[in-house]
């Protein structure tokens, strides 16, 4: 890593490109430039066959300067430090303060590159890159530039390892309000990168951070708890409190508070007795009046048929239709 400080006093961590990747990028750029130069030269020879030798020589020199010198300068200026070879290798040319390069930077690098790359076949550029701490050649030193790597492998940064299970809820009563934010940031950075540190250096750093946190909370670190595990448990307790404060200021309804052991409900309390329906009164049979048989008429008389009044209100005529 190369730490650069910008004009705003911001430290930038950049990965300088080393000699193998830079040499491969230069070879790719030279291959493309030579192919273009050969094509341009063939076209000039075919089109200027009628000119004299002096004119052909002048055109050849102009083509050499424009293609092999002006071409890389124009490409780096327009692409902000990314030529074809650098694009293929994942490199970029930046200023010493980390900003994008401009035309003057590309011009200085291109003019000095003619001497240290083309005229000396890259020997001077290789020696200067090996001697420099950041892998810079003479063109980078005079132009104030640096070739850095853009394709950096993604590291699993930002993952805070969980505390051991036997420490869950042990520090629920600590007062964490006096711990400043910069100390929390230092603890988080240590926990996310403690696997990359030397074991002795990491142990010393964890002891110092644990002592600082314990001094702010007013409770000493338990002697049987390792400093790294103590920091992970305290960080997890802080995350739990922040989540509880963000989602309603307390545990949700139906959920126990932090640190309360979960006990399953007893079978007697979880089973609800069935509800019996109310008893209905006994069914009373309906009262059926007795059937009385009709009285037979006297001998020799016709049965009397009751007359019904018509529905339209007219008087009856006494006529009975036959059965």
CSV table of C-alpha atoms in Angstrom, one decimal:
chain,number,residue,atom,x,y,z
A,1,UNK,CA,0.0,0.0,0.0
A,2,UNK,CA,1.1,3.5,-0.8
A,3,UNK,CA,-0.4,6.2,1.3
A,4,UNK,CA,-0.9,9.5,-0.5
A,5,UNK,CA,-2.1,12.8,1.2
A,6,UNK,CA,-4.3,15.0,-1.0
A,7,UNK,CA,-4.6,18.7,-0.8
A,8,UNK,CA,-7.6,18.4,1.5
A,9,UNK,CA,-5.5,16.4,3.9
A,10,UNK,CA,-7.2,13.1,3.0
A,11,UNK,CA,-5.0,10.0,3.1
A,12,UNK,CA,-5.5,7.7,0.1
A,13,UNK,CA,-4.4,4.1,0.1
A,14,UNK,CA,-3.3,3.1,-3.4
A,15,UNK,CA,-1.7,-0.1,-4.8
A,16,UNK,CA,1.2,0.9,-7.0
A,17,UNK,CA,1.7,-1.2,-10.1
A,18,UNK,CA,4.9,-3.3,-10.2
A,19,UNK,CA,7.3,-4.0,-13.0
A,20,UNK,CA,5.7,-7.2,-14.5
A,21,UNK,CA,2.2,-5.7,-15.0
A,22,UNK,CA,3.7,-2.4,-16.3
A,23,UNK,CA,6.0,-4.2,-18.7
A,24,UNK,CA,3.1,-6.2,-20.1
A,25,UNK,CA,1.0,-3.0,-20.5
A,26,UNK,CA,3.9,-1.3,-22.3
A,27,UNK,CA,4.4,-4.3,-24.6
A,28,UNK,CA,0.7,-4.3,-25.6
A,29,UNK,CA,0.8,-0.5,-26.3
A,30,UNK,CA,4.0,-0.9,-28.3
A,31,UNK,CA,2.5,-3.7,-30.4
A,32,UNK,CA,-0.6,-1.6,-31.2
A,33,UNK,CA,1.6,1.4,-32.0
A,34,UNK,CA,4.0,-0.5,-34.2
A,35,UNK,CA,1.1,-2.1,-36.1
A,36,UNK,CA,-0.5,1.3,-36.7
A,37,UNK,CA,2.9,2.8,-37.7
A,38,UNK,CA,3.6,0.0,-40.2
A,39,UNK,CA,0.2,0.5,-41.8
A,40,UNK,CA,0.7,4.3,-42.0
A,41,UNK,CA,4.2,3.8,-43.5
A,42,UNK,CA,2.9,1.5,-46.2
A,43,UNK,CA,0.2,3.9,-47.1
A,44,UNK,CA,2.7,6.8,-47.2
A,45,UNK,CA,5.1,4.9,-49.4
A,46,UNK,CA,2.3,3.9,-51.8
A,47,UNK,CA,1.0,7.5,-52.0
A,48,UNK,CA,4.3,9.4,-52.1
A,49,UNK,CA,6.2,7.3,-54.7
A,50,UNK,CA,6.4,10.3,-57.0
A,51,UNK,CA,8.0,12.6,-54.4
A,52,UNK,CA,11.8,13.0,-53.9
A,53,UNK,CA,13.8,11.3,-51.1
A,54,UNK,CA,13.8,14.4,-48.8
A,55,UNK,CA,10.0,14.6,-48.8
A,56,UNK,CA,9.6,10.9,-48.2
A,57,UNK,CA,12.1,11.1,-45.2
A,58,UNK,CA,10.3,14.1,-43.7
A,59,UNK,CA,6.9,12.3,-44.0
A,60,UNK,CA,8.4,9.2,-42.4
A,61,UNK,CA,9.8,11.1,-39.4
A,62,UNK,CA,6.4,12.9,-39.0
A,63,UNK,CA,4.6,9.6,-39.1
A,64,UNK,CA,7.0,8.2,-36.5
A,65,UNK,CA,6.5,11.1,-34.1
A,66,UNK,CA,2.8,11.3,-34.6
A,67,UNK,CA,2.1,7.5,-34.2
A,68,UNK,CA,4.7,6.4,-31.6
A,69,UNK,CA,4.9,9.6,-29.6
A,70,UNK,CA,1.7,11.6,-30.2
A,71,UNK,CA,-0.6,8.6,-30.2
A,72,UNK,CA,0.1,7.4,-26.6
A,73,UNK,CA,0.0,11.0,-25.4
A,74,UNK,CA,-3.4,11.6,-26.9
A,75,UNK,CA,-4.8,8.3,-25.7
A,76,UNK,CA,-3.6,8.8,-22.1
A,77,UNK,CA,-4.9,12.4,-22.1
A,78,UNK,CA,-8.4,11.5,-23.5
A,79,UNK,CA,-8.8,8.4,-21.4
A,80,UNK,CA,-7.4,10.0,-18.1
A,81,UNK,CA,-4.4,7.7,-17.8
A,82,UNK,CA,-5.7,4.5,-19.3
A,83,UNK,CA,-4.1,3.3,-22.5
A,84,UNK,CA,-5.1,0.1,-24.3
A,85,UNK,CA,-2.4,-1.9,-22.5
A,86,UNK,CA,-3.3,-0.4,-19.1
A,87,UNK,CA,-6.9,-1.2,-19.7
A,88,UNK,CA,-6.1,-4.8,-20.4
A,89,UNK,CA,-3.9,-5.1,-17.3
A,90,UNK,CA,-6.2,-3.1,-15.0
A,91,UNK,CA,-3.8,-0.1,-14.5
A,92,UNK,CA,-4.2,3.7,-14.5
A,93,UNK,CA,-1.9,6.7,-14.4
A,94,UNK,CA,-2.8,9.2,-11.7
A,95,UNK,CA,-1.1,12.2,-10.2
A,96,UNK,CA,0.9,12.1,-6.9
A,97,UNK,CA,-2.2,13.3,-5.1
A,98,UNK,CA,-4.4,10.7,-6.6
A,99,UNK,CA,-6.2,12.9,-9.1
A,100,UNK,CA,-6.5,12.4,-12.9
A,101,UNK,CA,-3.7,13.4,-15.2
A,102,UNK,CA,-3.8,16.1,-17.8
A,103,UNK,CA,-2.1,16.9,-21.0
A,104,UNK,CA,1.1,18.2,-19.5
A,105,UNK,CA,1.6,15.0,-17.5
A,106,UNK,CA,1.0,12.8,-20.5
A,107,UNK,CA,3.4,15.0,-22.6
A,108,UNK,CA,6.3,14.7,-20.1
A,109,UNK,CA,5.8,11.0,-19.8
A,110,UNK,CA,5.6,10.5,-23.5
A,111,UNK,CA,8.7,12.6,-24.3
A,112,UNK,CA,10.9,10.9,-21.7
A,113,UNK,CA,9.4,7.6,-22.6
A,114,UNK,CA,11.0,7.9,-26.1
A,115,UNK,CA,14.5,8.0,-24.4
A,116,UNK,CA,14.0,5.4,-21.7
A,117,UNK,CA,11.8,3.0,-23.5
A,118,UNK,CA,12.2,3.3,-27.3
A,119,UNK,CA,15.9,4.3,-27.6
A,120,UNK,CA,17.2,2.1,-24.8
A,121,UNK,CA,14.8,-0.8,-25.4
A,122,UNK,CA,13.3,-0.3,-21.9
A,123,UNK,CA,16.5,-0.9,-19.9
A,124,UNK,CA,16.5,2.5,-18.2
A,125,UNK,CA,12.7,2.2,-17.4
A,126,UNK,CA,13.2,-1.3,-15.9
A,127,UNK,CA,16.1,-0.1,-13.7
A,128,UNK,CA,14.3,3.0,-12.5
A,129,UNK,CA,11.1,1.0,-11.7
A,130,UNK,CA,13.1,-1.6,-9.7
A,131,UNK,CA,15.0,1.1,-7.7
A,132,UNK,CA,11.9,3.3,-7.0
A,133,UNK,CA,9.8,2.4,-3.9
A,134,UNK,CA,6.5,2.9,-5.9
A,135,UNK,CA,7.7,1.3,-9.1
A,136,UNK,CA,8.0,4.6,-11.0
A,137,UNK,CA,10.1,5.2,-14.1
A,138,UNK,CA,11.8,8.5,-14.9
A,139,UNK,CA,8.8,9.8,-16.9
A,140,UNK,CA,6.7,9.4,-13.8
A,141,UNK,CA,9.2,11.1,-11.5
A,142,UNK,CA,9.5,14.2,-13.8
A,143,UNK,CA,5.8,14.3,-14.5
A,144,UNK,CA,4.7,13.8,-10.9
A,145,UNK,CA,2.6,10.7,-11.7
A,146,UNK,CA,2.1,7.2,-10.4
A,147,UNK,CA,0.8,4.0,-12.1
A,148,UNK,CA,-1.7,2.3,-9.7
A,149,UNK,CA,-3.8,-0.9,-9.9
A,150,UNK,CA,-7.5,-0.5,-10.4
A,151,UNK,CA,-8.5,-4.2,-10.1
A,152,UNK,CA,-8.0,-4.9,-6.4
A,153,UNK,CA,-9.3,-8.2,-5.0
A,154,UNK,CA,-12.3,-7.7,-2.8
A,155,UNK,CA,-11.5,-8.6,0.8
A,156,UNK,CA,-14.2,-9.6,3.3
A,157,UNK,CA,-13.9,-6.3,5.2
A,158,UNK,CA,-16.8,-5.1,7.3
A,159,UNK,CA,-17.8,-8.4,8.8
A,160,UNK,CA,-17.7,-8.3,12.6
A,161,UNK,CA,-17.2,-11.9,14.0
A,162,UNK,CA,-19.8,-12.9,16.5
A,163,UNK,CA,-18.9,-13.4,20.2
A,164,UNK,CA,-18.6,-16.9,21.7
A,165,UNK,CA,-22.0,-18.4,22.6
A,166,UNK,CA,-21.1,-18.6,26.3
A,167,UNK,CA,-20.8,-14.8,26.4
A,168,UNK,CA,-24.3,-14.1,25.0
A,169,UNK,CA,-26.1,-11.6,27.3
A,170,UNK,CA,-23.3,-11.5,29.9
A,171,UNK,CA,-22.6,-7.8,29.4
A,172,UNK,CA,-26.2,-6.7,29.2
A,173,UNK,CA,-25.9,-4.4,32.2
A,174,UNK,CA,-22.8,-2.4,31.0
A,175,UNK,CA,-23.2,1.4,30.6
A,176,UNK,CA,-22.0,2.0,27.1
A,177,UNK,CA,-23.0,5.7,26.9
A,178,UNK,CA,-19.6,6.9,27.8
A,179,UNK,CA,-17.7,5.1,25.1
A,180,UNK,CA,-16.9,7.6,22.2
A,181,UNK,CA,-17.6,6.9,18.6
A,182,UNK,CA,-14.0,6.9,17.6
A,183,UNK,CA,-13.3,4.1,20.1
A,184,UNK,CA,-16.2,2.1,18.7
A,185,UNK,CA,-14.7,2.6,15.2
A,186,UNK,CA,-11.3,1.4,16.3
A,187,UNK,CA,-12.9,-1.7,17.9
A,188,UNK,CA,-14.8,-2.4,14.7
A,189,UNK,CA,-11.8,-2.0,12.5
A,190,UNK,CA,-9.8,-4.3,14.8
A,191,UNK,CA,-12.5,-7.0,14.8
A,192,UNK,CA,-12.8,-6.9,11.0
A,193,UNK,CA,-9.1,-7.1,10.4
A,194,UNK,CA,-7.8,-9.1,13.3
A,195,UNK,CA,-7.3,-12.2,11.1
A,196,UNK,CA,-4.8,-10.2,9.0
A,197,UNK,CA,-2.6,-9.1,11.9
A,198,UNK,CA,0.4,-10.8,13.5
A,199,UNK,CA,-0.8,-12.8,16.6
A,200,UNK,CA,1.4,-10.9,19.0
A,201,UNK,CA,0.5,-7.5,17.6
A,202,UNK,CA,-3.2,-8.4,17.5
A,203,UNK,CA,-3.2,-9.6,21.1
A,204,UNK,CA,-1.5,-6.4,22.3
A,205,UNK,CA,-3.9,-4.2,20.3
A,206,UNK,CA,-6.9,-6.2,21.7
A,207,UNK,CA,-5.7,-5.7,25.3
A,208,UNK,CA,-5.3,-2.0,24.8
A,209,UNK,CA,-8.7,-1.6,23.2
A,210,UNK,CA,-10.4,-3.8,25.9
A,211,UNK,CA,-8.7,-1.7,28.6
A,212,UNK,CA,-10.0,1.6,27.0
A,213,UNK,CA,-13.5,0.2,26.7
A,214,UNK,CA,-13.5,-1.1,30.3
A,215,UNK,CA,-12.2,2.3,31.6
A,216,UNK,CA,-15.2,4.0,29.8
A,217,UNK,CA,-17.8,1.5,31.1
A,218,UNK,CA,-16.5,1.4,34.7
A,219,UNK,CA,-16.4,-2.4,34.8
A,220,UNK,CA,-13.1,-4.4,34.4
A,221,UNK,CA,-12.6,-7.1,31.9
A,222,UNK,CA,-13.3,-10.5,33.4
A,223,UNK,CA,-10.0,-12.4,33.8
A,224,UNK,CA,-11.3,-15.6,32.2
A,225,UNK,CA,-12.5,-13.7,29.0
A,226,UNK,CA,-10.0,-13.1,26.2
A,227,UNK,CA,-9.7,-9.5,25.1
A,228,UNK,CA,-10.9,-10.2,21.6
A,229,UNK,CA,-13.9,-12.1,22.8
A,230,UNK,CA,-14.7,-9.3,25.2
A,231,UNK,CA,-14.6,-6.7,22.5
A,232,UNK,CA,-16.8,-8.9,20.2
A,233,UNK,CA,-19.4,-9.4,23.0
A,234,UNK,CA,-19.5,-5.7,23.9
A,235,UNK,CA,-19.8,-4.7,20.2
A,236,UNK,CA,-22.7,-7.2,19.8
A,237,UNK,CA,-24.4,-5.7,22.9
A,238,UNK,CA,-24.1,-2.3,21.4
A,239,UNK,CA,-25.6,-3.4,18.1
A,240,UNK,CA,-28.5,-5.1,20.0
A,241,UNK,CA,-29.2,-1.9,21.9
A,242,UNK,CA,-29.1,0.2,18.7
A,243,UNK,CA,-31.4,-2.1,16.9
A,244,UNK,CA,-33.8,-2.1,19.9
A,245,UNK,CA,-33.8,1.7,20.0
A,246,UNK,CA,-34.4,1.9,16.2
A,247,UNK,CA,-37.3,-0.5,16.2
A,248,UNK,CA,-39.5,0.9,18.9
A,249,UNK,CA,-37.4,1.5,22.1
A,250,UNK,CA,-37.9,-2.0,23.5
A,251,UNK,CA,-38.6,-5.6,22.8
A,252,UNK,CA,-41.5,-6.3,20.6
A,253,UNK,CA,-44.8,-7.5,22.0
A,254,UNK,CA,-44.7,-11.2,22.7
A,255,UNK,CA,-40.9,-11.3,22.7
A,256,UNK,CA,-38.8,-11.5,25.9
A,257,UNK,CA,-36.2,-8.9,26.7
A,258,UNK,CA,-32.5,-9.3,25.9
A,259,UNK,CA,-30.8,-11.9,28.1
A,260,UNK,CA,-34.0,-13.6,29.2
A,261,UNK,CA,-33.9,-17.3,28.6
A,262,UNK,CA,-36.6,-18.7,26.4
A,263,UNK,CA,-38.7,-21.4,28.2
A,264,UNK,CA,-41.3,-23.4,26.3
A,265,UNK,CA,-44.9,-23.1,27.6
A,266,UNK,CA,-46.2,-25.9,29.8
A,267,UNK,CA,-48.7,-28.4,28.3
A,268,UNK,CA,-51.4,-27.5,30.9
A,269,UNK,CA,-51.2,-23.8,30.0
A,270,UNK,CA,-51.0,-24.3,26.3
A,271,UNK,CA,-54.1,-26.5,26.0
A,272,UNK,CA,-57.5,-24.7,26.1
A,273,UNK,CA,-60.4,-26.8,27.5
A,274,UNK,CA,-63.2,-27.3,25.1
A,275,UNK,CA,-66.3,-25.1,25.5
A,276,UNK,CA,-69.6,-27.1,25.8
A,277,UNK,CA,-72.7,-25.7,24.2
A,278,UNK,CA,-75.6,-24.7,26.5
A,279,UNK,CA,-78.1,-27.4,27.3
A,280,UNK,CA,-81.3,-27.2,25.3
A,281,UNK,CA,-84.7,-27.7,27.1
A,282,UNK,CA,-86.4,-31.0,26.5
A,283,UNK,CA,-88.6,-31.0,23.4
A,284,UNK,CA,-92.3,-30.8,24.2
A,285,UNK,CA,-94.5,-32.8,21.8
A,286,UNK,CA,-97.2,-30.7,20.1
A,287,UNK,CA,-100.8,-31.1,21.3
A,288,UNK,CA,-102.9,-32.8,18.6
A,289,UNK,CA,-106.7,-32.5,19.0
A,290,UNK,CA,-108.5,-35.8,18.8
A,291,UNK,CA,-110.2,-36.6,15.6
A,292,UNK,CA,-114.0,-36.7,16.0
A,293,UNK,CA,-115.9,-38.8,13.3
A,294,UNK,CA,-118.7,-37.0,11.6
A,295,UNK,CA,-122.3,-37.8,12.7
A,296,UNK,CA,-124.3,-39.7,10.0
A,297,UNK,CA,-127.5,-38.0,8.8
A,298,UNK,CA,-130.9,-39.5,9.6
A,299,UNK,CA,-132.3,-42.1,7.3
A,300,UNK,CA,-133.8,-40.7,4.1
A,301,UNK,CA,-132.3,-37.3,4.3
A,302,UNK,CA,-129.5,-35.9,2.1
A,303,UNK,CA,-126.4,-34.6,3.8
A,304,UNK,CA,-126.3,-30.9,4.2
A,305,UNK,CA,-123.4,-29.3,2.3
A,306,UNK,CA,-122.3,-26.0,3.7
A,307,UNK,CA,-122.6,-23.1,1.4
A,308,UNK,CA,-119.7,-20.8,0.9
A,309,UNK,CA,-120.1,-17.2,0.0
A,310,UNK,CA,-118.4,-16.2,-3.3
A,311,UNK,CA,-115.3,-14.2,-3.0
A,312,UNK,CA,-116.7,-11.4,-5.2
A,313,UNK,CA,-119.4,-10.6,-2.7
A,314,UNK,CA,-122.4,-11.8,-4.7
A,315,UNK,CA,-125.1,-13.8,-3.0
A,316,UNK,CA,-125.2,-17.6,-3.4
A,317,UNK,CA,-127.7,-19.3,-5.6
A,318,UNK,CA,-127.8,-22.6,-3.6
A,319,UNK,CA,-126.6,-24.6,-6.7
A,320,UNK,CA,-124.1,-27.3,-5.7
A,321,UNK,CA,-122.1,-29.0,-8.5
A,322,UNK,CA,-122.3,-32.7,-8.7
A,323,UNK,CA,-119.5,-34.7,-7.0
